[in-house]
Short mmCIF file of C-alpha atoms in Angstrom, two decimals:
data_model
loop_
_atom_site.label_atom_id
_atom_site.label_comp_id
_atom_site.label_asym_id
_atom_site.label_seq_id
_atom_site.Cartn_x
_atom_site.Cartn_y
_atom_site.Cartn_z
CA UNK A 1 -97.73 74.70 29.52
CA UNK A 2 -94.51 76.29 28.32
CA UNK A 3 -94.35 78.43 31.45
CA UNK A 4 -94.95 75.37 33.65
CA UNK A 5 -92.04 73.44 32.04
CA UNK A 6 -89.70 76.44 32.34
CA UNK A 7 -90.56 76.74 36.02
CA UNK A 8 -89.94 73.02 36.54
CA UNK A 9 -86.54 73.11 34.83
CA UNK A 10 -85.52 76.14 36.84
CA UNK A 11 -86.50 74.32 40.01
CA UNK A 12 -84.45 71.24 39.05
CA UNK A 13 -81.37 73.31 38.20
CA UNK A 14 -81.67 75.26 41.41
CA UNK A 15 -81.95 72.03 43.33
CA UNK A 16 -78.88 70.61 41.57
CA UNK A 17 -76.95 73.79 42.23
CA UNK A 18 -77.88 73.58 45.89
CA UNK A 19 -76.63 70.02 46.13
CA UNK A 20 -73.35 70.62 44.24
CA UNK A 21 -72.37 73.70 46.23
CA UNK A 22 -71.55 72.29 49.71
CA UNK A 23 -70.03 75.15 51.70
CA UNK A 24 -70.32 73.23 54.98
CA UNK A 25 -68.22 70.34 53.60
CA UNK A 26 -65.66 72.63 51.97
CA UNK A 27 -65.28 74.68 55.14
CA UNK A 28 -64.76 71.54 57.27
CA UNK A 29 -62.15 70.10 54.92
CA UNK A 30 -60.36 73.41 54.73
CA UNK A 31 -60.26 73.62 58.52
CA UNK A 32 -58.97 70.06 58.76
CA UNK A 33 -56.34 70.67 56.09
CA UNK A 34 -55.20 73.76 58.02
CA UNK A 35 -55.11 71.77 61.24
CA UNK A 36 -53.17 69.00 59.48
CA UNK A 37 -50.64 71.56 58.25
CA UNK A 38 -50.22 72.88 61.79
CA UNK A 39 -49.69 69.38 63.12
CA UNK A 40 -47.12 68.68 60.41
CA UNK A 41 -45.27 71.83 61.38
CA UNK A 42 -45.37 70.79 65.02
CA UNK A 43 -44.07 67.36 64.09
CA UNK A 44 -41.23 68.91 62.16
CA UNK A 45 -40.29 70.98 65.22
CA UNK A 46 -40.54 67.93 67.47
CA UNK A 47 -38.52 65.78 65.08
CA UNK A 48 -35.92 68.54 64.84
CA UNK A 49 -35.72 68.55 68.64
CA UNK A 50 -35.45 64.76 68.64
CA UNK A 51 -32.55 64.95 66.20
CA UNK A 52 -30.88 67.62 68.35
CA UNK A 53 -31.37 65.41 71.41
CA UNK A 54 -29.91 62.44 69.53
CA UNK A 55 -26.93 64.51 68.41
CA UNK A 56 -26.39 65.68 71.98
CA UNK A 57 -26.59 62.09 73.20
CA UNK A 58 -23.97 61.11 70.64
CA UNK A 59 -21.71 63.96 71.74
CA UNK A 60 -22.20 63.13 75.41
CA UNK A 61 -21.51 59.47 74.72
CA UNK A 62 -18.24 60.32 72.96
CA UNK A 63 -17.30 62.62 75.82
CA UNK A 64 -18.23 59.95 78.33
CA UNK A 65 -16.22 57.32 76.44
CA UNK A 66 -13.20 59.62 76.53
CA UNK A 67 -13.74 60.23 80.22
CA UNK A 68 -14.02 56.49 80.89
CA UNK A 69 -10.74 55.93 79.05
CA UNK A 70 -9.08 58.63 81.16
CA UNK A 71 -10.50 57.13 84.35
CA UNK A 72 -9.15 53.70 83.35
CA UNK A 73 -5.79 55.32 82.62
CA UNK A 74 -5.81 57.04 86.01
CA UNK A 75 -6.76 53.79 87.72
CA UNK A 76 -3.84 52.04 86.03
CA UNK A 77 -1.50 54.87 87.04
CA UNK A 78 -2.79 54.75 90.60
CA UNK A 79 -2.16 51.00 90.76
CA UNK A 80 1.38 51.38 89.40
CA UNK A 81 2.13 54.25 91.77
CA UNK A 82 0.71 52.33 94.71
CA UNK A 83 2.96 49.36 93.88
CA UNK A 84 5.98 51.65 93.67
CA UNK A 85 4.99 53.32 96.95
CA UNK A 86 4.63 49.93 98.68
CA UNK A 87 8.00 48.78 97.34
CA UNK A 88 9.63 52.01 98.44
CA UNK A 89 8.16 51.69 101.91
CA UNK A 90 9.38 48.08 102.11
CA UNK A 91 12.86 49.18 100.99
CA UNK A 92 12.84 51.94 103.60
CA UNK A 93 11.92 49.47 106.34
CA UNK A 94 14.58 47.01 105.22
CA UNK A 95 17.23 49.72 105.00
CA UNK A 96 16.20 51.04 108.40
CA UNK A 97 16.72 47.55 109.85
CA UNK A 98 20.16 47.42 108.24
CA UNK A 99 21.08 50.78 109.72
CA UNK A 100 19.82 49.71 113.13
CA UNK A 101 21.81 46.47 112.96
CA UNK A 102 24.94 48.30 111.88
CA UNK A 103 24.55 50.75 114.74
CA UNK A 104 24.32 47.84 117.16
CA UNK A 105 27.44 46.27 115.67
CA UNK A 106 29.30 49.57 115.87
CA UNK A 107 28.29 49.98 119.51
CA UNK A 108 29.47 46.46 120.37
CA UNK A 109 32.69 47.07 118.49
CA UNK A 110 33.26 50.33 120.36
CA UNK A 111 32.73 48.56 123.69
CA UNK A 112 35.17 45.85 122.64
CA UNK A 113 37.74 48.41 121.55
CA UNK A 114 37.32 50.32 124.82
CA UNK A 115 38.15 47.14 126.71
CA UNK A 116 41.16 46.64 124.47
CA UNK A 117 42.14 50.22 125.17
CA UNK A 118 42.18 49.52 128.90
CA UNK A 119 44.21 46.35 128.35
CA UNK A 120 46.72 48.12 126.14
CA UNK A 121 47.10 50.96 128.63
CA UNK A 122 47.68 48.46 131.42
CA UNK A 123 50.30 46.76 129.29
CA UNK A 124 51.89 50.10 128.59
CA UNK A 125 52.11 50.88 132.29
CA UNK A 126 53.62 47.49 132.89
CA UNK A 127 56.22 48.23 130.28
CA UNK A 128 56.98 51.52 132.00
CA UNK A 129 57.42 49.85 135.35
CA UNK A 130 59.70 47.26 133.80
CA UNK A 131 61.87 49.92 132.15
CA UNK A 132 60.20 50.31 128.78
CA UNK A 133 60.80 53.20 126.43
CA UNK A 134 59.22 56.25 128.07
CA UNK A 135 58.90 58.21 124.86
CA UNK A 136 56.74 55.53 123.27
CA UNK A 137 54.60 55.25 126.39
CA UNK A 138 54.04 58.99 126.51
CA UNK A 139 52.97 58.84 122.89
CA UNK A 140 50.37 56.21 123.73
CA UNK A 141 49.17 57.61 127.04
CA UNK A 142 48.96 61.12 125.63
CA UNK A 143 46.27 60.21 123.08
CA UNK A 144 43.22 62.51 123.04
CA UNK A 145 40.72 59.84 122.06
CA UNK A 146 40.42 56.15 121.54
CA UNK A 147 40.76 56.53 117.79
CA UNK A 148 43.88 58.64 118.36
CA UNK A 149 45.18 56.00 120.74
CA UNK A 150 44.68 53.28 118.14
CA UNK A 151 46.51 55.32 115.53
CA UNK A 152 49.39 56.00 117.97
CA UNK A 153 49.52 52.42 119.13
CA UNK A 154 49.95 51.22 115.57
CA UNK A 155 52.87 53.58 115.23
CA UNK A 156 54.65 52.35 118.33
CA UNK A 157 57.05 49.60 117.33
CA UNK A 158 57.37 48.24 120.88
CA UNK A 159 53.83 46.79 120.74
CA UNK A 160 53.94 43.18 119.69
CA UNK A 161 52.91 42.21 116.18
CA UNK A 162 49.91 40.28 117.46
CA UNK A 163 48.47 43.40 119.10
CA UNK A 164 49.23 45.42 116.03
CA UNK A 165 47.36 42.89 113.86
CA UNK A 166 44.35 43.02 116.17
CA UNK A 167 44.37 46.81 116.16
CA UNK A 168 44.71 46.97 112.40
CA UNK A 169 41.88 44.50 111.86
CA UNK A 170 39.69 46.30 114.36
CA UNK A 171 40.33 49.68 112.79
CA UNK A 172 39.55 48.30 109.31
CA UNK A 173 36.30 46.85 110.61
CA UNK A 174 35.41 50.15 112.19
CA UNK A 175 36.15 52.05 108.98
CA UNK A 176 34.15 49.54 106.95
CA UNK A 177 31.16 49.80 109.28
CA UNK A 178 31.26 53.57 109.15
CA UNK A 179 31.37 53.44 105.34
CA UNK A 180 28.44 51.05 105.27
CA UNK A 181 26.49 53.20 107.65
CA UNK A 182 27.09 56.28 105.52
CA UNK A 183 26.03 54.41 102.37
CA UNK A 184 22.89 53.04 103.97
CA UNK A 185 21.90 56.43 105.37
CA UNK A 186 22.42 57.98 101.94
CA UNK A 187 20.25 55.31 100.39
CA UNK A 188 17.64 55.85 103.07
CA UNK A 189 17.61 59.58 102.36
CA UNK A 190 17.08 58.87 98.66
CA UNK A 191 14.24 56.49 99.40
CA UNK A 192 12.65 59.05 101.69
CA UNK A 193 12.75 61.56 98.81
CA UNK A 194 11.05 59.03 96.55
CA UNK A 195 8.41 58.32 99.13
CA UNK A 196 7.75 62.04 99.62
CA UNK A 197 7.10 62.47 95.89
CA UNK A 198 4.97 59.33 95.71
CA UNK A 199 2.90 60.44 98.69
CA UNK A 200 2.31 63.84 97.11
CA UNK A 201 1.48 62.24 93.77
CA UNK A 202 -0.93 59.72 95.33
CA UNK A 203 -2.84 62.50 97.11
CA UNK A 204 -3.11 64.54 93.93
CA UNK A 205 -4.13 61.56 91.83
CA UNK A 206 -6.81 60.68 94.35
CA UNK A 207 -8.13 64.24 94.12
CA UNK A 208 -8.06 64.08 90.33
CA UNK A 209 -9.87 60.75 90.27
CA UNK A 210 -12.50 62.18 92.60
CA UNK A 211 -12.92 65.13 90.25
CA UNK A 212 -13.15 62.86 87.21
CA UNK A 213 -15.71 60.65 88.95
CA UNK A 214 -17.83 63.70 89.68
CA UNK A 215 -17.59 64.79 86.07
CA UNK A 216 -18.49 61.31 84.86
CA UNK A 217 -21.56 61.37 87.13
CA UNK A 218 -22.51 64.78 85.75
CA UNK A 219 -22.24 63.46 82.20
CA UNK A 220 -24.32 60.44 83.14
CA UNK A 221 -27.01 62.66 84.68
CA UNK A 222 -27.06 64.83 81.54
CA UNK A 223 -27.35 61.74 79.40
CA UNK A 224 -30.28 60.46 81.49
CA UNK A 225 -32.08 63.81 81.25
CA UNK A 226 -31.47 63.96 77.53
CA UNK A 227 -32.81 60.43 77.13
CA UNK A 228 -35.88 61.45 79.11
CA UNK A 229 -36.35 64.51 76.89
CA UNK A 230 -35.89 62.40 73.77
CA UNK A 231 -38.46 59.86 75.00
CA UNK A 232 -40.91 62.67 75.79
CA UNK A 233 -40.42 64.18 72.33
CA UNK A 234 -40.86 60.80 70.68
CA UNK A 235 -44.07 60.27 72.64
CA UNK A 236 -45.32 63.68 71.56
CA UNK A 237 -44.35 62.95 67.97
CA UNK A 238 -46.21 59.65 68.13
CA UNK A 239 -49.30 61.43 69.52
CA UNK A 240 -49.11 64.04 66.75
CA UNK A 241 -48.68 61.30 64.18
CA UNK A 242 -51.84 59.59 65.45
CA UNK A 243 -53.68 62.90 65.38
CA UNK A 244 -52.44 63.56 61.87
CA UNK A 245 -53.47 60.08 60.79
CA UNK A 246 -56.96 60.61 62.27
CA UNK A 247 -57.29 63.94 60.47
CA UNK A 248 -56.17 62.39 57.19
CA UNK A 249 -58.76 59.65 57.60
CA UNK A 250 -61.43 62.22 58.46
CA UNK A 251 -60.48 64.25 55.40
CA UNK A 252 -60.60 61.12 53.29
CA UNK A 253 -64.00 60.18 54.71
CA UNK A 254 -65.25 63.74 54.24
CA UNK A 255 -64.10 63.82 50.64
CA UNK A 256 -65.67 60.43 50.02
CA UNK A 257 -68.96 61.67 51.49
CA UNK A 258 -68.74 64.80 49.37
CA UNK A 259 -68.06 62.72 46.27
CA UNK A 260 -70.98 60.46 47.07
CA UNK A 261 -73.26 63.48 47.59
CA UNK A 262 -72.07 65.00 44.31
CA UNK A 263 -72.74 61.79 42.41
CA UNK A 264 -76.15 61.45 44.07
CA UNK A 265 -77.03 65.04 43.15
CA UNK A 266 -75.82 64.45 39.63
CA UNK A 267 -77.91 61.31 39.37
CA UNK A 268 -80.93 63.12 40.76
CA UNK A 269 -80.43 65.94 38.30
CA UNK A 270 -80.24 63.48 35.44
CA UNK A 271 -83.39 61.75 36.55
CA UNK A 272 -85.17 65.08 37.04
CA UNK A 273 -84.08 66.26 33.59
CA UNK A 274 -85.17 62.99 32.08
CA UNK A 275 -88.54 63.25 33.77
CA UNK A 276 -88.92 66.87 32.68
CA UNK A 277 -88.03 65.93 29.11
CA UNK A 278 -90.62 63.21 29.12
CA UNK A 279 -93.21 65.58 30.45
CA UNK A 280 -92.20 68.22 27.93
CA UNK A 281 -92.38 65.73 25.14
CA UNK A 282 -95.79 64.79 26.23
CA UNK A 283 -96.76 68.42 26.38
CA UNK A 284 -95.11 69.09 23.01
CA UNK A 285 -92.76 71.68 24.46
CA UNK A 286 -89.09 72.16 23.82
CA UNK A 287 -86.82 69.43 25.17
CA UNK A 288 -85.57 70.01 28.66
CA UNK A 289 -82.06 71.25 29.11
CA UNK A 290 -79.70 68.67 30.26
CA UNK A 291 -77.76 69.36 33.39
CA UNK A 292 -74.03 69.65 33.08
CA UNK A 293 -71.92 67.76 35.44
CA UNK A 294 -68.71 68.86 36.96
CA UNK A 295 -65.89 66.70 38.25
CA UNK A 296 -63.67 67.49 41.23
CA UNK A 297 -60.00 67.21 40.97
CA UNK A 298 -57.95 66.18 43.98
CA UNK A 299 -54.52 67.40 44.40
CA UNK A 300 -51.99 65.26 46.16
CA UNK A 301 -49.52 67.11 48.38
CA UNK A 302 -45.93 66.74 47.39
CA UNK A 303 -43.44 65.75 50.03
CA UNK A 304 -39.97 67.18 50.16
CA UNK A 305 -36.97 66.45 52.27
CA UNK A 306 -33.63 68.15 52.86
CA UNK A 307 -30.55 66.08 53.67
CA UNK A 308 -27.66 67.77 55.37
CA UNK A 309 -24.29 66.12 54.83
CA UNK A 310 -22.12 66.23 57.95
CA UNK A 311 -18.78 67.90 57.59
CA UNK A 312 -15.70 67.53 59.70
CA UNK A 313 -12.41 69.34 59.80
CA UNK A 314 -9.18 67.41 60.32
CA UNK A 315 -7.44 68.06 63.61
CA UNK A 316 -4.41 70.30 63.35
CA UNK A 317 -1.10 68.44 63.51
CA UNK A 318 1.47 69.40 66.13
CA UNK A 319 4.59 70.87 64.55
CA UNK A 320 7.06 71.71 67.33
CA UNK A 321 8.13 70.82 70.81
CA UNK A 322 5.87 73.45 72.39
CA UNK A 323 2.66 72.01 70.96
CA UNK A 324 3.54 68.39 70.17
CA UNK A 325 2.51 67.29 73.64
CA UNK A 326 -1.00 68.80 73.42
CA UNK A 327 -2.29 65.46 72.13
CA UNK A 328 -1.80 64.01 75.64
CA UNK A 329 -3.78 66.71 77.47
CA UNK A 330 -6.74 64.93 79.04
CA UNK A 331 -5.45 61.58 77.70
CA UNK A 332 -2.55 60.82 80.03
CA UNK A 333 -1.67 60.03 83.61
CA UNK A 334 1.42 60.57 85.79
CA UNK A 335 3.35 57.45 86.80
CA UNK A 336 6.54 57.77 88.83
CA UNK A 337 9.24 56.25 86.62
CA UNK A 338 6.75 55.86 83.76
CA UNK A 339 7.19 56.73 80.08
CA UNK A 340 10.34 54.66 79.67
CA UNK A 341 8.81 51.92 77.60
CA UNK A 342 6.79 51.95 74.38
CA UNK A 343 3.85 50.41 76.23
CA UNK A 344 3.81 53.29 78.74
CA UNK A 345 4.04 55.83 75.93
CA UNK A 346 1.21 54.15 73.99
CA UNK A 347 -0.99 54.43 77.08
CA UNK A 348 0.05 58.01 77.88
CA UNK A 349 1.80 57.11 81.14
CA UNK A 350 4.65 59.58 81.80
CA UNK A 351 6.59 61.27 84.54
CA UNK A 352 7.94 64.79 84.04
CA UNK A 353 11.36 63.91 82.61
CA UNK A 354 10.17 61.11 80.30
CA UNK A 355 7.54 63.44 78.82
CA UNK A 356 10.18 66.08 78.05
CA UNK A 357 12.36 63.38 76.46
CA UNK A 358 9.40 62.15 74.36
CA UNK A 359 8.40 65.67 73.26
CA UNK A 360 11.89 66.51 72.02
CA UNK A 361 12.20 63.14 70.28
CA UNK A 362 9.10 64.04 68.27
CA UNK A 363 10.94 66.99 66.73
CA UNK A 364 14.14 65.03 66.10
CA UNK A 365 16.14 65.96 69.23
CA UNK A 366 17.68 63.13 71.27
CA UNK A 367 18.13 63.92 74.97
CA UNK A 368 20.05 60.75 75.79
CA UNK A 369 19.00 57.18 76.69
CA UNK A 370 15.30 57.01 77.55
CA UNK A 371 15.85 54.50 80.33
CA UNK A 372 18.09 56.80 82.35
CA UNK A 373 16.53 60.21 81.68
CA UNK A 374 15.84 62.26 84.82
CA UNK A 375 15.68 65.85 85.96
CA UNK A 376 19.38 65.55 86.85
CA UNK A 377 20.35 64.51 83.30
CA UNK A 378 18.08 67.10 81.69
CA UNK A 379 19.44 70.06 83.61
CA UNK A 380 22.86 69.29 82.07
CA UNK A 381 21.48 68.56 78.57
CA UNK A 382 21.79 72.09 77.19
CA UNK A 383 22.89 75.60 78.08
CA UNK A 384 21.61 77.40 81.15
CA UNK A 385 20.16 80.83 80.48
CA UNK A 386 18.70 83.55 82.66
CA UNK A 387 15.03 83.20 83.55
CA UNK A 388 14.54 86.72 82.22
CA UNK A 389 15.59 85.48 78.77
CA UNK A 390 13.60 82.25 78.64
CA UNK A 391 11.65 81.55 75.47
CA UNK A 392 9.25 78.85 74.23
CA UNK A 393 10.97 75.47 74.07
CA UNK A 394 13.30 76.07 77.05
CA UNK A 395 13.28 73.62 79.95
CA UNK A 396 12.15 75.06 83.29
CA UNK A 397 12.87 73.43 86.66
CA UNK A 398 11.02 73.45 89.97
CA UNK A 399 11.92 72.51 93.54
CA UNK A 400 9.15 70.11 94.58
CA UNK A 401 10.01 67.16 96.82
CA UNK A 402 13.70 67.98 96.20
CA UNK A 403 15.77 70.57 94.35
CA UNK A 404 15.10 70.36 90.60
CA UNK A 405 12.49 67.70 91.36
CA UNK A 406 10.21 68.70 88.46
CA UNK A 407 10.79 69.80 84.84
CA UNK A 408 8.60 71.08 82.02
CA UNK A 409 8.75 72.89 78.67
CA UNK A 410 8.11 76.63 78.61
CA UNK A 411 5.35 77.52 76.10
CA UNK A 412 5.33 81.30 76.58
CA UNK A 413 3.00 83.67 78.37
CA UNK A 414 4.21 82.54 81.79
CA UNK A 415 3.04 78.95 81.20
CA UNK A 416 4.69 75.56 80.71
CA UNK A 417 3.59 72.11 79.58
CA UNK A 418 4.64 68.99 81.44
CA UNK A 419 3.53 65.74 83.00
CA UNK A 420 2.00 67.01 86.25
CA UNK A 421 1.45 64.55 89.08
CA UNK A 422 -2.10 65.79 89.64
CA UNK A 423 -3.37 65.95 86.05
CA UNK A 424 -1.04 64.07 83.73
CA UNK A 425 0.17 66.10 80.77
CA UNK A 426 -1.22 69.64 81.12
CA UNK A 427 -0.35 73.29 80.65
CA UNK A 428 0.19 75.06 83.97
CA UNK A 429 0.71 78.67 85.02
CA UNK A 430 4.15 79.36 86.51
CA UNK A 431 3.50 83.08 86.96
CA UNK A 432 1.32 82.65 90.04
CA UNK A 433 0.25 80.18 92.68
CA UNK A 434 1.93 76.84 93.37
CA UNK A 435 4.30 76.70 90.40
CA UNK A 436 5.50 80.28 90.90
CA UNK A 437 6.50 79.32 94.44
CA UNK A 438 8.27 76.17 93.25
CA UNK A 439 10.09 77.66 90.22
CA UNK A 440 13.78 77.89 91.16
CA UNK A 441 14.94 80.04 88.24
CA UNK A 442 16.78 77.26 86.43
CA UNK A 443 16.23 77.51 82.65
CA UNK A 444 17.99 75.22 80.16
CA UNK A 445 18.00 75.87 76.44
CA UNK A 446 18.34 72.72 74.29
#
């Protein structure tokens, strides 16, 4: 009987051990935990990519905002320049009409004076025939031109005062008309110079605006692609999150099933031990050994996160006339006659001479009244030096639409900074290409 009870207890313990050791369950959970870890790693990579995409979107948006501001500035400059061009063209047309009218008046006056010339000559001949002073007549009839005749006639005292008054008035009118014609032609030449510069500027601004539009489109395309990438990554992250959630639920269910099986095995072992004890008691054998129970401990994973604090470095501050204008590079536009009001300056609207005036004012140097600054005033503002001796801070002049039509500040290395009609404030190379051809050798040291 003792041997029978020992065999029974051994059988029960073996059965309990078989139930408690569940290698199939443990292996499945371990696999799922490993898979969960892989998914978490993938999610971290995806989320890192999402953050990078978001950061890139933010950068692109800032770049695009800056580009939009520059495009608005260029549009404003283009409108102002177009207005000035239209006004200049209107002034040219009006001045041309004035010149044409004056030429007509001069022609009529010349015809009238020619008729008077004939009349005066006839009168002179009559005087000769009637015994007039031959010396005076020879003076008149010996004139080489009508103008000479008028001058001689005024000098001849035998001509009546009435004729002399007419001649004097006529000559004054002729002189006045010639003066007016010279003034109007000079004004017309100046307006033509202005129109030439405005035409050149308009063409270059149109090219710049076209370039900026293309760049804005490129930025927009990049932004769209980045948004698409971000959406794709977010979709993948969502899919991984669902997969992770499913795995976590499966692990939870698996652990619950394992716990239920363990409790059932424990209960069965208890019942078997109890039954064996009862049988042993009946058989007067030693009490059956009670089965020990074991409890499983679950460990909860700890989450950790790392926060990265953004850092930023302050922008360097301009300290001299060579670099003070760098703040306007990419943030300005060229306007003919611009930069002579605080509003223009606040919006970065300059022409070449007003930019030079502004730059020097920032380092405490006054180059004269802002409202009247021009390339003409600037080339007399300091001391002229040889181009072989020029150094950073010197003014350099170029023959564009006219002699000394453009001015900038030499920055060294064969380059200068100035308000360029095609780009606004920019640094350009004067050692080659367009600006080398236009540089006239004039260098002024302030």
